[in-house]
Amino acid sequence: MATSAPGVLERNHFLLRRLHSLSGIVPIGVFLIFHLLTNSTAFLGPAHFDEHVHSIHSLPWLVAIELLFIFLPLAFHGIYGVIIAWQGKLNANQYPYMDNWRYTLQRVTAYITIVFVVIHLLHFRFAHWFGVMEYKAAKPLFFDFTQQGFLNLWLPAWLWMVIYVIGLTAAVFHFCNGIVTFCITWGITVSVPSRQKLSVAAGVLGFVLLAWGVVSLYAFGRGRPEVAEPGANVAAHAARPAGPHASP
Amino acid sequence: MAKQSVIVVGGGLGGLWAALRLAEAGVSVDLFSLFPVKRSHSCCAQGGINAVLDIKGQHDSVEQHITDTIKGGDYLADQPPIKTMCEEAPGLIRTYDRMGVTFSRTPEGIMDQRLFGGVKNKRTCFAGATTGAQLLYSIDEQIRFHEAEGRVRKFEFWEFLSLVLDEQGVCRGLVALNLRSMKVEAFRADAVILATGGAGLIWGRSTMSTNCTGAAASRVYQQGAKFANGEFTQFHPTAMKGHDKLRLMSEACRGEGGRIWVPRKAGDTRAGRDIPEDERFYFLEEWYPTYGNTVPRDVASRAIVRATRHMGLGVRGQEIVYLDLTHKPREFLKNRLGGILEMYETFAGVDPYTNPMEVFPSMHYTMGGLWVSYEKDGHTGGMVRAHPRNHATSIPGLYACGECDFGYHGANRLGANSLLSASFSGRVAGDAVAAYIKSLKSATEKTPQGVFDAERRRQEEFNQAILARTGGENASTLHRQLGELMSEHVFVERDNAGLDKALAGIAELKERAKNIALDDQSGWANQLLPWARQVQDMLVLSEVMTKCARLRDECRGSHYKAEFELKQPAGKFAGDPEYEEYTAKWKANNEKWLKHSIATHTPAGPQVEYWPIEASVMAPEKPRDYR
Amino acid sequence: MDRMIHFKIKRQDGPNSPPYWEEFKMPYAPQHNCISALMYLREHPVNIKGQRVAPVVWESNCMEEVCGACTMLVNGVPRQACAALVDELEQPIRLEPLTKFPVIRDLLVDRQKMFDGLIQVKAWVPLDGSQDIHLHAPRISPVEQSLRYIFSRCMTCGCCMEVCPQYHDGSPFVGPAPLGQVALHNAHPTGGFFKADRLHAIMGPGGITDCGNAQNCVKVCPKDIPLTEAIGALGRQTTVQWLRDLLM
Ligand SMILES: Cc1cc2nc3c(=O)[nH]c(=O)nc-3n(C[C@H](O)[C@H](O)[C@H](O)COP(=O)(O)OP(=O)(O)OC[C@H]3O[C@@H](n4cnc5c(N)ncnc54)[C@H](O)[C@@H]3O)c2cc1C
Ligand code: HEM
Ligand code: HEM
Ligand code: SF4
Ligand code: F3S
Ligand code: FES
């Protein structure tokens, strides 16, 4: 092992592992909470949603913020996470303890989440690379933009819904179970009872996040006659009351 | 002179202490063991380790510890080493404490002490119910530190086969068998320390670990080392029966109120708990009204044998008695004896809280062992520190410590004194060897290679001969039969007719052992080959033990022949003429028998002679009397 | 009276030989454990087909679950075979060598890695020599003693390592048992002087960060050692140590 001088990774092993752990909570976890919360406002109506999205999109230095607080951490957490997940030899079938299932699912959901996130980003954030769904142009009418993505892009809507429910569930489980393991990793919960209490709290959070996600999917996916035709998003916008921040 | 090196064989408390002292002295140590040293038999000890700390307001004193040990051993041990051991015990315990042993604590955070058999004061330090393991682990950790620093090299999964002796008969190293590759190799060393533990397996099954065969001691005995007091082995009254081992049910069970009984009706087939009170025979309470169930180990063992073998009252007609704790509240038992009762439940599959436990005496400890010397300090009456004669065997350059030597316990060992003697003797042996190799006139480097090669070849040929044989005796069968023989005749009670039978039986087994053939001819991790050799070496040692027992016509400590018993006059004490007469008889008997029996190997069997004991600390004026 | 004990034993002639299963039947007797049965089979090494074969190779010593030598998989679970009572096991009883350690032969494995791990984490209380210095260790309260006592019972048996999905030949992870020993020695009043050394030893690759919180280890430990609590506590200690290293 100690034959060659340790490389950068080895020398900073502890730091990297702790950053991986931390990045799962801040910023990625925090982002997930806000992201799902924002999405869930779609359930209250397109206007609500657009309003929220707009307030986010009008943050200064948005690209920098996104890069620094979302894409980079996510890329780091995801890629390093895959490396970590690779190192485990799953054995829950042989030792089916509940904690072992959670450990196993943390790995399984990590793989699912990384696939999901890639699909998801291509779906919404970078679809314009393929010449569809012009992201920038969609700004004020984000609800419609999103709905288009679900109803009229590449795959049948039901399949999108299935993919999103899976991705959502995986990400939420991964995050909430991650909170519990995070607290062990950092020595926040040491005793078994404290871990059990935290597990319950994390479970509750999980249900909330899941509910937010599901209602937003419902809101986008239930479909409305006005947007049934391709390319009708502008018309759809005209057909409903404009949000307070709608640009002229 | 090149850096000197020493080989320590055995990694129990004795071996590890010796290795530690040598490593600290800057000597490089090669540590040999059959398995990782952390798994040595010392880890089985539960009860505790004795040292006078006098923390219970009982005015306990080192003098009292010395007296108890000498008397406990029925005066049959050389006293200067006992004196030094008891004096240094508190220091040894302090050192263990510094090593991080998790000794049980008083509310004030100092080490707690409890009461053990054969003494009046609380003198036993303990770490929960796993004292031996805790001590072993802590010193194992110290050795691991020296291993990390390169001062100690471990040869685990190596079996010691024989010593390499030069033309002058000086020990220059050893030959060992790699238990994986089955390669036999010779190793050089300026001295060898043997710390290979007890020999319980000679009785087939015992409370000892299954690697306690005594084979290593037997091998050096066969190369000329003298074996002392072989007839003295301790039989613990209460052990569980098992196919593989007789698991110890600690003396503490009786200490906490356990009662021993058998059904009054011979061959009663009812379960123990279904037998009504008035059909139970509490023979210890009936026969020894004063002490009842807490009579000393040897007395209890003898009584149990009497009730079962002579009176035929064993449980279900077998050699079993009940050790009953069911009358005690569950909570109380859990607190005091939890660990032990759990073990009973695990292995018997029966709940000891509601069922009386089934036990019988078992071989437990070998007081006898390799004869070792010491240097007496004329001023203090103890041992001279770090003297090369301490713990030296009769072969120059070979030292012995731990249970495989014969020091400290005489004819009977007190509870919790052997963790002490194993640790202490290891420490002394380490210091002694450090001094010995300094004084060595010619270093082992100069010993010609031929001497080593010759011994290696001898051992290889021995192995080849066994491996080549097909269709012959099975070593396990011979071992089982040896165990049956020893348990029948060389047990708690002995008589000369029985011992003669045992000697004849052993001779026959030795003959048959020459035809041992193996079911495994593999040259890789072959466990039958070392086992076959161990069985042969056990036979040699069993002959020593039996012969010494046959020759000793008296009762002393654990060695009991009814025919020669000097009965203490009941109800009479010192001052009474009848008692004085008894004392006079006892003294006359001492004239003849208060001597070490020293066995020397010859092709015709053991030659036994008697060497005087050194009683310079406490003259044998008063008979042992626990009334 | 024809009751038999039926064994299915996974055998392997040497480190590089292929494993194979062999079955044995022996007469029933009460209170047999797996090792006492193997001892019987050593004397009567006849397999179920009636062939006389080389007896099974295994390791054992104390026969009372304190030395840890006889650890193997009994019906798929790692435990001390000497304490695995035949009467309580489903037959045929499957005996297999531990899978996380190199097999030497049959049920005998090489657990040297575990002892190396103890060196790696410096699991000892440094002494200035074993001579009597006429002083005890500092006082230790009964509560602290009982905490340390639990950890000090570790017999290096390897059960916890066997079930840990993060511990295997492709991973540098030291495994849970040595981590428990770090917790033990850090909690000693003078052993604690060298806490930083031990923490540094587990902050690199293969150290505490390689635990994935599967928590199987704690479920199989025959000595009920609270390994996951040790891991939590060490998580905290390493975090603090890392900060200290950074700032001082
Ligand atoms: C069940 C039980 C409970 C006990 N409880 C207590 C107690 O409470 N208090 C007390 O004071 N005493 C107690 N004793 C006694 C005490 O445990 C032992 O006397 C003591 O541990 C012996 O230590 P040792 O170092 O001599 O040998 P061991 O610990 O037996 O070590 C022997 C070593 O020698 C090695 N070895 C053997 N043969 C060879 C060979 N051929 N080649 C290479 N290596 C070899 C082995 O690998 C091992 O490392 C108890 C004994 C038993 C059986
Ligand atoms: C993109 C794909 C992802 C992969 C491959 C991945 C992988 C992993 C892995 C393997 C772990 C376990 C680390 C360990 O046990 O040491 C982990 C932990 C964690 N992940 Fe992820 N993850 C991903 C996405 C996410 C997301 C989106 C979030 C949050 C919303 C998240 C939050 C967490 C948290 C909080 C932990 C716990 C950290 C700890 O135990 O210390 N992860 N991740
Ligand atoms: C419930 C279902 C979800 C819906 C409807 C949804 C919707 C969207 C939409 C519309 C965007 C583009 C909006 C924007 O750029 O502001 C987006 C971006 C994104 N989503 Fe989701 N999402 C869902 C779940 C998730 C999940 C589970 C994750 C997992 C981590 C996730 C991670 C992301 C990321 C990383 C971005 C890019 C963020 C950015 O550009 O700033 N989403 N999502
Ligand atoms: S922690 Fe428990 S399971 Fe692990 S090696 Fe120690 S005793 Fe065995
Ligand atoms: S099973 Fe392994 S992953 Fe961690 S919690 Fe235990 S060490
Ligand atoms: S033989 Fe020691 S634990 Fe089984």
Short mmCIF file of N, CA and C in Angstrom, two decimals, chain B residues 83-164:
data_model
loop_
_atom_site.label_atom_id
_atom_site.label_comp_id
_atom_site.label_asym_id
_atom_site.label_seq_id
_atom_site.Cartn_x
_atom_site.Cartn_y
_atom_site.Cartn_z
N LYS B 83 7.63 -16.05 47.81
CA LYS B 83 7.76 -14.80 48.56
C LYS B 83 7.86 -13.62 47.60
N THR B 84 8.77 -13.75 46.64
CA THR B 84 8.94 -12.63 45.71
C THR B 84 7.68 -12.40 44.88
N MET B 85 7.05 -13.49 44.48
CA MET B 85 5.84 -13.34 43.67
C MET B 85 4.77 -12.53 44.43
N CYS B 86 4.55 -12.92 45.69
CA CYS B 86 3.50 -12.22 46.45
C CYS B 86 3.90 -10.77 46.71
N GLU B 87 5.20 -10.55 46.92
CA GLU B 87 5.64 -9.17 47.15
C GLU B 87 5.46 -8.31 45.90
N GLU B 88 5.71 -8.92 44.76
CA GLU B 88 5.66 -8.12 43.54
C GLU B 88 4.28 -8.09 42.89
N ALA B 89 3.36 -8.86 43.46
CA ALA B 89 2.04 -8.92 42.84
C ALA B 89 1.37 -7.55 42.73
N PRO B 90 1.40 -6.74 43.80
CA PRO B 90 0.73 -5.43 43.65
C PRO B 90 1.34 -4.59 42.54
N GLY B 91 2.66 -4.66 42.40
CA GLY B 91 3.32 -3.90 41.34
C GLY B 91 2.92 -4.39 39.96
N LEU B 92 2.76 -5.70 39.88
CA LEU B 92 2.35 -6.30 38.61
C LEU B 92 0.94 -5.83 38.24
N ILE B 93 0.09 -5.81 39.25
CA ILE B 93 -1.28 -5.37 39.00
C ILE B 93 -1.30 -3.90 38.60
N ARG B 94 -0.46 -3.11 39.25
CA ARG B 94 -0.39 -1.69 38.87
C ARG B 94 0.04 -1.56 37.41
N THR B 95 0.96 -2.42 37.01
CA THR B 95 1.41 -2.35 35.62
C THR B 95 0.27 -2.72 34.67
N TYR B 96 -0.43 -3.79 35.02
CA TYR B 96 -1.59 -4.16 34.20
C TYR B 96 -2.58 -3.00 34.13
N ASP B 97 -2.77 -2.36 35.25
CA ASP B 97 -3.69 -1.23 35.31
C ASP B 97 -3.24 -0.14 34.33
N ARG B 98 -1.93 0.11 34.33
CA ARG B 98 -1.42 1.14 33.41
C ARG B 98 -1.57 0.72 31.96
N MET B 99 -1.54 -0.59 31.71
CA MET B 99 -1.71 -1.06 30.34
C MET B 99 -3.15 -0.90 29.85
N GLY B 100 -4.03 -0.59 30.77
CA GLY B 100 -5.41 -0.35 30.35
C GLY B 100 -6.36 -1.51 30.60
N VAL B 101 -5.96 -2.47 31.44
CA VAL B 101 -6.89 -3.56 31.76
C VAL B 101 -8.14 -2.97 32.41
N THR B 102 -9.30 -3.44 31.96
CA THR B 102 -10.55 -2.87 32.46
C THR B 102 -10.97 -3.54 33.76
N PHE B 103 -10.11 -3.42 34.76
CA PHE B 103 -10.44 -3.98 36.07
C PHE B 103 -11.74 -3.37 36.59
N SER B 104 -12.52 -4.19 37.26
CA SER B 104 -13.75 -3.67 37.86
C SER B 104 -13.40 -2.67 38.96
N ARG B 105 -14.25 -1.69 39.14
CA ARG B 105 -13.93 -0.54 39.99
C ARG B 105 -14.87 -0.41 41.17
N THR B 106 -14.38 0.20 42.22
CA THR B 106 -15.23 0.59 43.33
C THR B 106 -15.88 1.92 42.95
N PRO B 107 -16.86 2.37 43.74
CA PRO B 107 -17.48 3.67 43.41
C PRO B 107 -16.47 4.81 43.38
N GLU B 108 -15.34 4.62 44.05
CA GLU B 108 -14.33 5.68 44.06
C GLU B 108 -13.39 5.60 42.88
N GLY B 109 -13.60 4.60 42.03
CA GLY B 109 -12.78 4.52 40.83
C GLY B 109 -11.45 3.83 41.02
N ILE B 110 -11.28 3.13 42.16
CA ILE B 110 -10.06 2.33 42.30
C ILE B 110 -10.41 0.87 42.04
N MET B 111 -9.39 0.04 41.85
CA MET B 111 -9.65 -1.35 41.51
C MET B 111 -10.36 -2.06 42.64
N ASP B 112 -11.39 -2.82 42.28
CA ASP B 112 -12.15 -3.56 43.27
C ASP B 112 -11.48 -4.92 43.53
N GLN B 113 -11.78 -5.51 44.66
CA GLN B 113 -11.25 -6.84 44.96
C GLN B 113 -12.35 -7.71 45.51
N ARG B 114 -12.27 -9.02 45.22
CA ARG B 114 -13.26 -9.93 45.77
C ARG B 114 -12.62 -11.12 46.45
N LEU B 115 -13.50 -11.88 47.08
CA LEU B 115 -13.02 -13.02 47.87
C LEU B 115 -12.90 -14.24 47.00
N PHE B 116 -11.86 -15.03 47.23
CA PHE B 116 -11.71 -16.29 46.52
C PHE B 116 -11.44 -17.41 47.50
N GLY B 117 -11.43 -18.63 46.98
CA GLY B 117 -11.30 -19.81 47.85
C GLY B 117 -9.98 -19.88 48.59
N GLY B 118 -10.00 -20.52 49.75
CA GLY B 118 -8.78 -20.83 50.48
C GLY B 118 -8.15 -19.66 51.19
N VAL B 119 -8.79 -18.50 51.20
CA VAL B 119 -8.22 -17.34 51.89
C VAL B 119 -9.32 -16.63 52.67
N LYS B 120 -8.89 -15.73 53.57
CA LYS B 120 -9.88 -15.04 54.40
C LYS B 120 -10.16 -13.63 53.91
N ASN B 121 -9.22 -13.06 53.15
CA ASN B 121 -9.36 -11.65 52.78
C ASN B 121 -9.70 -11.46 51.31
N LYS B 122 -10.31 -10.34 51.04
CA LYS B 122 -10.61 -9.99 49.65
C LYS B 122 -9.32 -9.56 49.00
N ARG B 123 -8.85 -10.38 48.06
CA ARG B 123 -7.52 -10.15 47.52
C ARG B 123 -7.49 -10.35 46.00
N THR B 124 -8.64 -10.59 45.44
CA THR B 124 -8.65 -10.95 44.03
C THR B 124 -9.15 -9.80 43.17
N CYS B 125 -8.26 -9.29 42.31
CA CYS B 125 -8.66 -8.27 41.34
C CYS B 125 -9.33 -8.96 40.18
N PHE B 126 -10.31 -8.33 39.60
CA PHE B 126 -11.04 -8.98 38.52
C PHE B 126 -11.54 -7.95 37.52
N ALA B 127 -11.74 -8.42 36.32
CA ALA B 127 -12.31 -7.57 35.28
C ALA B 127 -13.56 -8.28 34.80
N GLY B 128 -14.69 -7.90 35.36
CA GLY B 128 -15.94 -8.58 35.06
C GLY B 128 -15.76 -10.07 35.27
N ALA B 129 -16.26 -10.85 34.35
CA ALA B 129 -16.12 -12.30 34.45
C ALA B 129 -15.14 -12.81 33.40
N THR B 130 -14.26 -11.93 32.90
CA THR B 130 -13.34 -12.35 31.84
C THR B 130 -11.93 -11.86 32.14
N THR B 131 -11.52 -12.01 33.40
CA THR B 131 -10.23 -11.46 33.80
C THR B 131 -9.06 -11.94 32.94
N GLY B 132 -9.03 -13.24 32.68
CA GLY B 132 -7.91 -13.79 31.92
C GLY B 132 -7.83 -13.14 30.54
N ALA B 133 -8.96 -13.02 29.89
CA ALA B 133 -8.96 -12.42 28.56
C ALA B 133 -8.48 -10.97 28.64
N GLN B 134 -8.94 -10.25 29.63
CA GLN B 134 -8.56 -8.84 29.73
C GLN B 134 -7.06 -8.69 29.95
N LEU B 135 -6.50 -9.53 30.81
CA LEU B 135 -5.06 -9.45 31.04
C LEU B 135 -4.31 -9.82 29.77
N LEU B 136 -4.75 -10.92 29.16
CA LEU B 136 -4.06 -11.40 27.96
C LEU B 136 -4.11 -10.34 26.86
N TYR B 137 -5.26 -9.74 26.68
CA TYR B 137 -5.40 -8.77 25.59
C TYR B 137 -4.50 -7.57 25.82
N SER B 138 -4.41 -7.14 27.07
CA SER B 138 -3.64 -5.92 27.30
C SER B 138 -2.15 -6.17 27.05
N ILE B 139 -1.68 -7.33 27.42
CA ILE B 139 -0.26 -7.57 27.18
C ILE B 139 -0.02 -7.92 25.71
N ASP B 140 -1.00 -8.54 25.10
CA ASP B 140 -0.94 -8.79 23.66
C ASP B 140 -0.81 -7.46 22.91
N GLU B 141 -1.49 -6.45 23.39
CA GLU B 141 -1.39 -5.13 22.75
C GLU B 141 0.01 -4.54 22.91
N GLN B 142 0.57 -4.73 24.10
CA GLN B 142 1.93 -4.23 24.31
C GLN B 142 2.89 -4.91 23.36
N ILE B 143 2.71 -6.22 23.19
CA ILE B 143 3.57 -6.98 22.27
C ILE B 143 3.35 -6.48 20.84
N ARG B 144 2.11 -6.16 20.52
CA ARG B 144 1.83 -5.69 19.16
C ARG B 144 2.57 -4.38 18.90
N PHE B 145 2.68 -3.56 19.92
CA PHE B 145 3.46 -2.33 19.78
C PHE B 145 4.91 -2.67 19.44
N HIS B 146 5.48 -3.60 20.17
CA HIS B 146 6.88 -3.96 19.90
C HIS B 146 7.02 -4.66 18.55
N GLU B 147 5.97 -5.36 18.15
CA GLU B 147 5.96 -5.99 16.84
C GLU B 147 6.00 -4.89 15.76
N ALA B 148 5.20 -3.86 15.97
CA ALA B 148 5.18 -2.76 15.01
C ALA B 148 6.54 -2.08 14.94
N GLU B 149 7.25 -2.08 16.06
CA GLU B 149 8.56 -1.45 16.10
C GLU B 149 9.67 -2.38 15.63
N GLY B 150 9.30 -3.62 15.30
CA GLY B 150 10.28 -4.55 14.76
C GLY B 150 11.10 -5.30 15.80
N ARG B 151 10.74 -5.19 17.05
CA ARG B 151 11.52 -5.90 18.07
C ARG B 151 11.03 -7.32 18.30
N VAL B 152 9.76 -7.55 17.98
CA VAL B 152 9.21 -8.89 18.14
C VAL B 152 8.73 -9.39 16.78
N ARG B 153 9.11 -10.61 16.44
CA ARG B 153 8.56 -11.23 15.24
C ARG B 153 7.68 -12.38 15.68
N LYS B 154 6.51 -12.47 15.09
CA LYS B 154 5.62 -13.55 15.50
C LYS B 154 5.66 -14.69 14.49
N PHE B 155 5.70 -15.88 15.03
CA PHE B 155 5.58 -17.08 14.20
C PHE B 155 4.34 -17.81 14.67
N GLU B 156 3.20 -17.32 14.22
CA GLU B 156 1.96 -17.96 14.63
C GLU B 156 1.61 -19.05 13.62
N PHE B 157 0.92 -20.05 14.08
CA PHE B 157 0.68 -21.27 13.30
C PHE B 157 1.99 -22.02 13.04
N TRP B 158 2.84 -22.01 14.03
CA TRP B 158 4.05 -22.82 14.03
C TRP B 158 4.02 -23.68 15.29
N GLU B 159 4.42 -24.90 15.15
CA GLU B 159 4.46 -25.79 16.31
C GLU B 159 5.90 -26.13 16.66
N PHE B 160 6.23 -25.89 17.92
CA PHE B 160 7.54 -26.28 18.43
C PHE B 160 7.66 -27.80 18.42
N LEU B 161 8.74 -28.32 17.85
CA LEU B 161 8.92 -29.78 17.82
C LEU B 161 10.04 -30.24 18.74
N SER B 162 11.18 -29.54 18.67
CA SER B 162 12.29 -29.99 19.53
C SER B 162 13.33 -28.89 19.66
N LEU B 163 14.17 -29.05 20.65
CA LEU B 163 15.26 -28.10 20.85
C LEU B 163 16.45 -28.50 20.01
N VAL B 164 17.27 -27.51 19.67
CA VAL B 164 18.56 -27.82 19.07
C VAL B 164 19.60 -27.65 20.17
#
